[in-house]
Structure formats: C-alpha cells, structure tokens
Coordinates of N, CA, C and O in Angstrom, one line a residue:
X1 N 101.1 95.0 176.8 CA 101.0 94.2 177.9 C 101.0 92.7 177.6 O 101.7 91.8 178.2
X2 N 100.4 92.5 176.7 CA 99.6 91.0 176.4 C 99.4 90.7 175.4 O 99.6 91.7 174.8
X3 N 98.9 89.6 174.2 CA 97.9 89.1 173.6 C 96.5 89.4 173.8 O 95.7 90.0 173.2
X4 N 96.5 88.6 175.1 CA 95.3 88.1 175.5 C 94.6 90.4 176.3 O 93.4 90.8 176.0
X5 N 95.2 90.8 176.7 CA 94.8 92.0 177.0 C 94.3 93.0 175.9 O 93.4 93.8 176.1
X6 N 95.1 92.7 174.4 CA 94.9 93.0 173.7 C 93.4 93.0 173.1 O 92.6 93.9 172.8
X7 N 93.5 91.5 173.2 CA 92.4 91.0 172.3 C 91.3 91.7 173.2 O 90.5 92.4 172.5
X8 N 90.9 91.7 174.4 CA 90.3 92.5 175.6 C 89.8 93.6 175.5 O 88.6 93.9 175.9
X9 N 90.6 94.3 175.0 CA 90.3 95.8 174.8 C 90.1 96.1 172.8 O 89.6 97.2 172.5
X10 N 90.4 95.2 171.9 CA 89.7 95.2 170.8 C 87.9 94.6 170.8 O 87.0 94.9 170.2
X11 N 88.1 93.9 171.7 CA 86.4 93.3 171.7 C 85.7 94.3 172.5 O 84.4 94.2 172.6
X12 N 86.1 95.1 172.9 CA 85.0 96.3 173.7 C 85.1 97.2 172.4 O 84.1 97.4 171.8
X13 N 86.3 97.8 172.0 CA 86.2 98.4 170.8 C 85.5 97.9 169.5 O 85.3 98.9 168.8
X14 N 85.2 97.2 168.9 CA 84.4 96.0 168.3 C 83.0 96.2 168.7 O 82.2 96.6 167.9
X15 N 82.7 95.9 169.9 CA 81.4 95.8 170.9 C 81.2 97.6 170.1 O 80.6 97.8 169.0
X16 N 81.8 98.6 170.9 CA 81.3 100.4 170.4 C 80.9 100.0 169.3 O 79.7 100.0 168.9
X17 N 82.3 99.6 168.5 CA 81.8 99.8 167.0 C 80.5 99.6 166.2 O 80.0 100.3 165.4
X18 N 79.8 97.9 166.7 CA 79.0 97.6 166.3 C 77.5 98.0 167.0 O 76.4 97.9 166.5
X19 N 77.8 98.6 168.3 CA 76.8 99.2 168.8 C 76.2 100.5 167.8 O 75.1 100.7 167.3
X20 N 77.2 101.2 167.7 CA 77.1 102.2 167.0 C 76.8 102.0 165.4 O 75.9 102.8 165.1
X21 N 77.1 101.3 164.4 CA 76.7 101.1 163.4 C 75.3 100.4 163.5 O 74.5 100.8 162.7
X22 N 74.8 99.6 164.3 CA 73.9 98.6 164.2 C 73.0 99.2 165.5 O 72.4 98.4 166.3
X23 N 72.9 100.7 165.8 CA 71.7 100.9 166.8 C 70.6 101.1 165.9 O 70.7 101.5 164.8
X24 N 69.6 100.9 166.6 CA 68.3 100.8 165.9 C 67.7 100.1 164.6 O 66.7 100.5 164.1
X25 N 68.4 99.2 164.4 CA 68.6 98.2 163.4 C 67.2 96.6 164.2 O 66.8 95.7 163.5
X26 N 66.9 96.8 165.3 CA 65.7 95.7 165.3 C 66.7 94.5 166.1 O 66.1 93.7 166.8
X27 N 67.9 94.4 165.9 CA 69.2 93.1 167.0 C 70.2 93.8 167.3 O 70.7 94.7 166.7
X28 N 70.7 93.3 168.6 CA 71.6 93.5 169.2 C 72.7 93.5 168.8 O 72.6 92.4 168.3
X29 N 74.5 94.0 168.5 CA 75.4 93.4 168.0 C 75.2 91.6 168.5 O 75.3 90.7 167.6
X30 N 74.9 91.1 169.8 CA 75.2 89.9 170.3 C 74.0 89.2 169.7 O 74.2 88.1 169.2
X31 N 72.9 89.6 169.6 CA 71.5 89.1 169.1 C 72.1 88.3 167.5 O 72.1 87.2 167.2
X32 N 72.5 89.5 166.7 CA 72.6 89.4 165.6 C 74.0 88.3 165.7 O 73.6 87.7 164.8
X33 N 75.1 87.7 166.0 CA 75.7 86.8 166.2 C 75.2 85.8 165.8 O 75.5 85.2 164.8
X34 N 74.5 85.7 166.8 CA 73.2 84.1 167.5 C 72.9 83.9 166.1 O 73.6 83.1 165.4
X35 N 71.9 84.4 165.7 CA 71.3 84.8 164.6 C 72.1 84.3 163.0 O 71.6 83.6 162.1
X36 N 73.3 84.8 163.2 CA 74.1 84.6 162.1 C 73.8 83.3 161.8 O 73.2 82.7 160.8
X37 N 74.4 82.8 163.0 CA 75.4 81.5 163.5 C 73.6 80.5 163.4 O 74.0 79.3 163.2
X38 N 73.1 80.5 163.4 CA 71.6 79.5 163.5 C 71.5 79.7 161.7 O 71.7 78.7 161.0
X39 N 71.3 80.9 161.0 CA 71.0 80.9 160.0 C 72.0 80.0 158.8 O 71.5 79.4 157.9
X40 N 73.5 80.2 159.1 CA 74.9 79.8 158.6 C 74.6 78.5 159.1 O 74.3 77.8 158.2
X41 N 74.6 77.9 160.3 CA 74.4 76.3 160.5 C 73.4 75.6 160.7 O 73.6 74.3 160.7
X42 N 72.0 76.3 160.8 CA 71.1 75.8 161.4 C 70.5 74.8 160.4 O 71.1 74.6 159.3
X43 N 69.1 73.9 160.7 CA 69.0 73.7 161.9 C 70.2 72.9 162.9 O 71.0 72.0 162.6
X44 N 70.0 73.5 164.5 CA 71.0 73.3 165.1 C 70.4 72.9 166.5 O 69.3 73.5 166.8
X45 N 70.9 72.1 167.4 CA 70.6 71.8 168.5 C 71.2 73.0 169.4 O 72.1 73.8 168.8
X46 N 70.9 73.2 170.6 CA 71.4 74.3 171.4 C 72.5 74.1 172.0 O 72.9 75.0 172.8
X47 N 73.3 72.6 171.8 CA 74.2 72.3 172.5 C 75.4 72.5 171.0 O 76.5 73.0 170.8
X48 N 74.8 72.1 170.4 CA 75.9 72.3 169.3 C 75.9 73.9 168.7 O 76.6 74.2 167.8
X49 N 74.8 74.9 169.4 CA 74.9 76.7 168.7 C 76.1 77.1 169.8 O 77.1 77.8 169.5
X50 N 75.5 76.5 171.6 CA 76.7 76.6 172.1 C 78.2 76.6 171.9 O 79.1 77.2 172.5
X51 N 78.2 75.6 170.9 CA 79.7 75.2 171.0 C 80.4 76.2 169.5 O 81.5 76.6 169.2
X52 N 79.1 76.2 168.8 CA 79.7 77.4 167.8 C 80.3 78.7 168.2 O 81.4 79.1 167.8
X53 N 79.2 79.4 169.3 CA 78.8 80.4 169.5 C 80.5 80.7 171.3 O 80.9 81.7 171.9
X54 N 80.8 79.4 171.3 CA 81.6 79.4 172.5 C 81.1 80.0 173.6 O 81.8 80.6 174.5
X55 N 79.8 80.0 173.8 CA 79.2 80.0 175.4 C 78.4 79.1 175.8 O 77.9 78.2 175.1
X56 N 78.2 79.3 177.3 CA 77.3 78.7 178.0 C 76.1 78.3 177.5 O 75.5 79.1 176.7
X57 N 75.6 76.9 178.0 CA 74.4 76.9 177.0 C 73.5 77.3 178.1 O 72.4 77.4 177.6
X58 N 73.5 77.6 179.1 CA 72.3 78.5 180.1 C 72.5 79.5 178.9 O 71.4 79.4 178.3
X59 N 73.3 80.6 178.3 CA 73.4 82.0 178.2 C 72.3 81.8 177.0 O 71.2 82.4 176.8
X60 N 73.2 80.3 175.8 CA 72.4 80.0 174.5 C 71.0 79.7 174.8 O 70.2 80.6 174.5
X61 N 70.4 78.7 175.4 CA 69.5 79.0 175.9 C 68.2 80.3 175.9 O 67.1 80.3 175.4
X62 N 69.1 81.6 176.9 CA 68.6 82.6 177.2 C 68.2 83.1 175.5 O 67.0 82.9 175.1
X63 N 68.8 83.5 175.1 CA 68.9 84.1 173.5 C 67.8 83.0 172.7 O 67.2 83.5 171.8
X64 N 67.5 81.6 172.9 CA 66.7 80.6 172.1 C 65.8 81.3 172.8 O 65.3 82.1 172.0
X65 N 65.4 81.4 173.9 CA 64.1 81.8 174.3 C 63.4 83.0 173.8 O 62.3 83.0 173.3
X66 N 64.3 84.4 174.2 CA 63.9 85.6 173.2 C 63.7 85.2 171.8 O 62.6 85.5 171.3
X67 N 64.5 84.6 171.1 CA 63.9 84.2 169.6 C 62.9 83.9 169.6 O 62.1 84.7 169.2
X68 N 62.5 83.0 170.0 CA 61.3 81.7 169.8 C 59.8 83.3 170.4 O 58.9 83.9 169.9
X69 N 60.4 83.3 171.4 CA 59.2 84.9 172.0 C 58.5 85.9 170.7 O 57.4 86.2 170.3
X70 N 60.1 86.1 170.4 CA 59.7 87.0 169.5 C 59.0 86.3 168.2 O 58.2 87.2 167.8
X71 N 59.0 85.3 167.3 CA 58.5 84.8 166.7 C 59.3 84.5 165.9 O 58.8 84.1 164.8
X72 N 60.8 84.5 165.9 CA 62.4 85.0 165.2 C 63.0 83.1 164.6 O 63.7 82.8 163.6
X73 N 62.3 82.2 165.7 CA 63.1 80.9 165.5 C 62.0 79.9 166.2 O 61.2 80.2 167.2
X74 N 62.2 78.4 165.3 CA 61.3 77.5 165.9 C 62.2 76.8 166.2 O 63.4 76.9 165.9
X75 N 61.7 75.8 167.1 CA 62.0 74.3 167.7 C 61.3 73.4 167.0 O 60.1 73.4 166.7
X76 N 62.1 72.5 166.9 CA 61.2 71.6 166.0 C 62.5 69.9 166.6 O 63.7 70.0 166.9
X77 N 61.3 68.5 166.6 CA 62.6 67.5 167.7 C 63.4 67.7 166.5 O 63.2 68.0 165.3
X78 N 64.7 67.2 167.5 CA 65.7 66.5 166.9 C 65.6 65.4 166.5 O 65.3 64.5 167.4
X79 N 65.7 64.9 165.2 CA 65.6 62.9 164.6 C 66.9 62.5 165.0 O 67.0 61.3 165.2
X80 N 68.1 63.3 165.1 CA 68.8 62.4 165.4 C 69.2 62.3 167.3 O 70.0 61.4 167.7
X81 N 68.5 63.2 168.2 CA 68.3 62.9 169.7 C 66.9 63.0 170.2 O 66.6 64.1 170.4
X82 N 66.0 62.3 170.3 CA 64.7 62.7 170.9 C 64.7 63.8 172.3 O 63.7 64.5 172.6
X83 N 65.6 63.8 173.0 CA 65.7 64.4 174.3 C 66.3 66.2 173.9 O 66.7 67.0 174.6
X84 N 66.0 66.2 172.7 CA 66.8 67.6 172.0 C 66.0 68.0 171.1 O 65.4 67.2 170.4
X85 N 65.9 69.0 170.9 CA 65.0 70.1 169.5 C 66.2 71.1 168.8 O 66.9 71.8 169.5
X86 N 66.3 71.1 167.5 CA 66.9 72.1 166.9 C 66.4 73.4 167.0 O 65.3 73.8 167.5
X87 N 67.2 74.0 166.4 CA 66.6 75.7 166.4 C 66.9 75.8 165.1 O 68.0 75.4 164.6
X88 N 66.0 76.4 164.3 CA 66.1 77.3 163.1 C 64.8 78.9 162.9 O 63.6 79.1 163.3
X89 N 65.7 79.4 162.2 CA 65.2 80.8 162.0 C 64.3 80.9 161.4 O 64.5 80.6 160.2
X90 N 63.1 81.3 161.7 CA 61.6 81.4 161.1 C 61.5 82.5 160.0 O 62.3 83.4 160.4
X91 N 61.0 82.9 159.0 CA 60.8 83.8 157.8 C 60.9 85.6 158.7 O 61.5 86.6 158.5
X92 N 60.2 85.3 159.6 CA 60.2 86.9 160.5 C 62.1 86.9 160.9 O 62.9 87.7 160.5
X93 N 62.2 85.9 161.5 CA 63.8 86.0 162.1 C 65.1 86.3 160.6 O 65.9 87.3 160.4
X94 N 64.8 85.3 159.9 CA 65.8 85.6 158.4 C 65.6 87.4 158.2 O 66.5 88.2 158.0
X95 N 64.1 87.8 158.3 CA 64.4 89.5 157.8 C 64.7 90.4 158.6 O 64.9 91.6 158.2
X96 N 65.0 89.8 160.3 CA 65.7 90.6 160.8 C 66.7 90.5 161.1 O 67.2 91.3 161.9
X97 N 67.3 89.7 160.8 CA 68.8 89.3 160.5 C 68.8 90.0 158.9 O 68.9 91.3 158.9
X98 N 68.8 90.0 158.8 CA 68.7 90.9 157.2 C 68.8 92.5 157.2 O 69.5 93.4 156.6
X99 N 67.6 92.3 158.3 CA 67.5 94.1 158.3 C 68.7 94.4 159.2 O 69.2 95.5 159.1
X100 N 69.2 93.4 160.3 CA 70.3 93.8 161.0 C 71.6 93.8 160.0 O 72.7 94.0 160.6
X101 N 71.6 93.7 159.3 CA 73.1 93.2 158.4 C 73.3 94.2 158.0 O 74.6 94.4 157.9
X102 N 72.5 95.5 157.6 CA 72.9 97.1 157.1 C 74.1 97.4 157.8 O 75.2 97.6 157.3
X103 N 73.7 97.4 159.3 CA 74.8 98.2 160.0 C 75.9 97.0 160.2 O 77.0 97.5 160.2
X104 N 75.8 96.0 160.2 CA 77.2 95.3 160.4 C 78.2 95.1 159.1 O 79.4 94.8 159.1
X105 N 77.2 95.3 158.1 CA 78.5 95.6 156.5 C 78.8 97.0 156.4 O 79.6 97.5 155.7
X106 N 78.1 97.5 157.2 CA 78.8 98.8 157.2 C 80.1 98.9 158.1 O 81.1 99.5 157.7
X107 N 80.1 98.5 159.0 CA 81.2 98.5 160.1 C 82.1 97.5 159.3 O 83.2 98.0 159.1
X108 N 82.0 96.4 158.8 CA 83.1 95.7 158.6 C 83.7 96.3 157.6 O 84.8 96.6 157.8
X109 N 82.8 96.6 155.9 CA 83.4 97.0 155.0 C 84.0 98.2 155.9 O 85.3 98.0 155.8
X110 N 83.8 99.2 156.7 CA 85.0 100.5 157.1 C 86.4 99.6 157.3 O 87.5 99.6 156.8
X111 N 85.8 98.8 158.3 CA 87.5 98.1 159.2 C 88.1 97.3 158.3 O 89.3 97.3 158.4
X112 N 87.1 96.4 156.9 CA 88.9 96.1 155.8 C 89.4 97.1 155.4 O 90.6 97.2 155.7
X113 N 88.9 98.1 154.7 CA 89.2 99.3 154.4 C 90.6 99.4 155.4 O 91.8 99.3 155.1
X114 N 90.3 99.5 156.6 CA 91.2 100.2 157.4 C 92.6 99.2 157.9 O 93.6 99.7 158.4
X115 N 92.4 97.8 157.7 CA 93.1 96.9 157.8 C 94.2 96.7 157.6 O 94.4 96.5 156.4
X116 N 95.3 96.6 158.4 CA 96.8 96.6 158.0 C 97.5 95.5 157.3 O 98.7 95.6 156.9
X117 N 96.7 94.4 157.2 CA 97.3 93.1 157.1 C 96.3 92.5 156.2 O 95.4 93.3 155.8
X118 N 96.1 91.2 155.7 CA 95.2 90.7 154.1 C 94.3 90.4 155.4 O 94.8 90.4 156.5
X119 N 92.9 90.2 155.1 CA 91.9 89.7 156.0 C 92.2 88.3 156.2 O 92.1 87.8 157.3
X120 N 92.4 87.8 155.4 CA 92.4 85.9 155.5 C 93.7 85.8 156.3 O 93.6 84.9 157.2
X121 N 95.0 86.5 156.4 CA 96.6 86.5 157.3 C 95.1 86.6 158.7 O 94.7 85.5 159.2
X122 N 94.5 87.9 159.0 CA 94.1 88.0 160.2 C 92.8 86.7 160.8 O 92.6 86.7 162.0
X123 N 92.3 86.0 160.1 CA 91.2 85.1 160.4 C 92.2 83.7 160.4 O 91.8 82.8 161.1
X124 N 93.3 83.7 159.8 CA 93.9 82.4 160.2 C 94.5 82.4 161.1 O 94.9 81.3 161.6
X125 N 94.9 84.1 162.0 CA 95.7 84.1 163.2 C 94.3 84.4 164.6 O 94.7 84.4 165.8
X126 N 93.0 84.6 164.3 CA 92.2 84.6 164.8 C 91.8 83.0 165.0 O 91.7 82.8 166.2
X127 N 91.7 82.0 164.3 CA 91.7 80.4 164.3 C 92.2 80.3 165.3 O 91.6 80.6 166.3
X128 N 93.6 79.8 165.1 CA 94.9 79.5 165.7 C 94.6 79.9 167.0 O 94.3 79.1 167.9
X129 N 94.6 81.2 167.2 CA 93.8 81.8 169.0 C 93.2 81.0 169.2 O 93.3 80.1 170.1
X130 N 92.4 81.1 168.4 CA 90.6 80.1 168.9 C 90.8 78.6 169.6 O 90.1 78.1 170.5
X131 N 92.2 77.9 168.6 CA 92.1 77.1 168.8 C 93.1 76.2 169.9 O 93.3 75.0 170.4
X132 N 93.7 77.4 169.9 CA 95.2 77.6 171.5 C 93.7 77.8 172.6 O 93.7 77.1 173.6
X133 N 93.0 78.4 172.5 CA 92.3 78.8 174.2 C 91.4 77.7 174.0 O 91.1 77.4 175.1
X134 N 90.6 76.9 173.1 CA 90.2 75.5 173.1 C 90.8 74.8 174.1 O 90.4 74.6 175.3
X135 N 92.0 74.4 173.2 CA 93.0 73.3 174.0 C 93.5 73.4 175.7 O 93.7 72.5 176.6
X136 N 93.5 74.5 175.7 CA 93.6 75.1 177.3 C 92.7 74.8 178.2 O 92.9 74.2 179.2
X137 N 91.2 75.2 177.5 CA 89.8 75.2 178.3 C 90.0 73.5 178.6 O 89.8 72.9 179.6
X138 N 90.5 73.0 177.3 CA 89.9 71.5 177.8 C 90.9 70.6 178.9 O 90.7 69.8 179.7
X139 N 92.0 71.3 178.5 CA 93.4 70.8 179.9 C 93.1 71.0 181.3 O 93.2 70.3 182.2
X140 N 92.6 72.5 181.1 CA 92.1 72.6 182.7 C 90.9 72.2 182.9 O 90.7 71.9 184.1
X141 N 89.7 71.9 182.1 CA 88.8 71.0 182.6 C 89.3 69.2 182.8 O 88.7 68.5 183.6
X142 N 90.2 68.9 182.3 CA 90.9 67.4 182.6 C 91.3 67.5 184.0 O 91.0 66.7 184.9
X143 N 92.1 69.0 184.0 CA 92.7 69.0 186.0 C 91.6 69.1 186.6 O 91.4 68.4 187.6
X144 N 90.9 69.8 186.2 CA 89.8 70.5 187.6 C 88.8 68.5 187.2 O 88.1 68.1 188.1
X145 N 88.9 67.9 186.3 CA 88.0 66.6 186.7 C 89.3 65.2 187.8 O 89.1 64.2 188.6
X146 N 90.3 65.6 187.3 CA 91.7 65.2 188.1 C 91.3 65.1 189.6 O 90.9 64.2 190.3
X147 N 91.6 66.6 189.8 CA 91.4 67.0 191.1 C 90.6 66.6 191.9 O 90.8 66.0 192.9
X148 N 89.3 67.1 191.5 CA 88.0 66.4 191.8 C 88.1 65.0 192.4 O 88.0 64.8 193.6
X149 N 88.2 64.1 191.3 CA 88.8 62.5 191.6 C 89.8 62.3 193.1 O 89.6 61.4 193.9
X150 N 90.6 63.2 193.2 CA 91.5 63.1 193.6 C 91.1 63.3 195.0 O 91.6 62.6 195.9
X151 N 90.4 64.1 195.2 CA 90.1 64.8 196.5 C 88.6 63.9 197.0 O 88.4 63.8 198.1
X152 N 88.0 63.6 196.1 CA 86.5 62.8 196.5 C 87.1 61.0 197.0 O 86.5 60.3 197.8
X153 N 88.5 60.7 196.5 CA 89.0 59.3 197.1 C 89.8 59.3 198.4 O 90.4 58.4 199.0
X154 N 89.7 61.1 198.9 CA 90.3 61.1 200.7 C 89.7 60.4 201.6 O 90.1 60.3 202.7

C-alpha cells in the first residue's frame, strides 16, 4: 500500500512483540522507552525528553509523573532555565530499567537474528524517515501558523 502503512502495522507488530517478551518484567514496552531515553540523556528537561521521545509534552509529562510516584526519577531545577526542572532516574528507576532490559534483548537479539538487511543499512533508513516526517511536521506547522495569520487579519 504504503511506506507510511507499513511502518503502521510494524509498530503494532513491535508493540505484540515487546509486550510479549517484556510482560511481567516491572515497565511497560512504552514505560521502558521513557526510561531508556532519561537514562541515555538525562539529566533532561521534559521539553527536551519530549522532543527525543517525539511526543507531546502533556503525554511526557504524564510518564514524569508516574516515575517520580513511583520513586523511579527525580526533579531537581534546571541551572540553565529556572522556570524548568530536569528529570533523571533515581537508583530504584536505573534497576528497573535494568530489570526491564531482560525482555527487550531478548526480543531484539531474536529480530537481528531474523533481519534481512545489516542493522546500521536499517537505522540509517529509519533516520532519514525520522527525519522526512520532521521536516513535514514543521512545514505544516509554518501553514497552519500562515493561515492562522491570515485569517485573524480579516
């Protein structure tokens, strides 16, 4: 059909996959993401996990809050915005990110195993995506602020 359909119906197959390797593991496939991504960059403001993590910062947000609940990640200010706090992963959060990693090297080492193509061919054509639907998001946010303009000077 598509690319873009493609990629659609791989991320739900991905989604099973990791559901299934990583149930009862203590994080969510999506939990453990977050998680990754704070541990890999952190400390991190919630506007810049957003922009790693390519969602909403209402959603990022949602996910800082469960951490912090659970005892998983602190807040501590930002020195370089006072109006902002970083997030990093507290010693409880690092081991369950840890303890979640069982099932996700297990899922991945299966899928290179199963891999048709070198992994690094597939992550540089994963980029390139990434970085084609970037450029897009930000063109049609230029129209839709265009428009806007456009229509607020009737």
């Amino acid at each position: 059909m598509s690319f873009l359909f493609d990629l659609f119906a791989v991320d739900h197959r991905v989604r099973a996959l990791l559901g299934q390797t990583m149930a009862g593991v203590g994080l969510r496939p999506d939990e453990y993401a977050i998680y990754s991504a704070v541990l890999k960059a952190g400390p991190l403001s919630i506007s810049e996990l957003a922009q790693v993590m390519g969602m909403p910062l209402t959603t990022v947000s949602d996910y800082v809050r469960t951490m912090t609940g659970r005892g998983h990640a602190r807040r501590s200010r930002n020195p370089a915005d006072s109006r902002s706090y970083l997030i990093a992963l507290t010693g409880e959060g690092a081991a369950a990110h840890q303890a979640a990693m069982v099932g996700f090297v297990a899922a991945i080492d299966r899928v290179r195993q199963a891999l048709p193509l070198a992994e690094q061919d597939l992550v540089n054509a994963l980029h390139g995506l990434d970085d084609a639907v970037r450029q897009v998001l930000e063109e049609l946010a230029a129209e839709d602020r265009r428009q806007q303009r456009a229509a607020g000077g009737h």
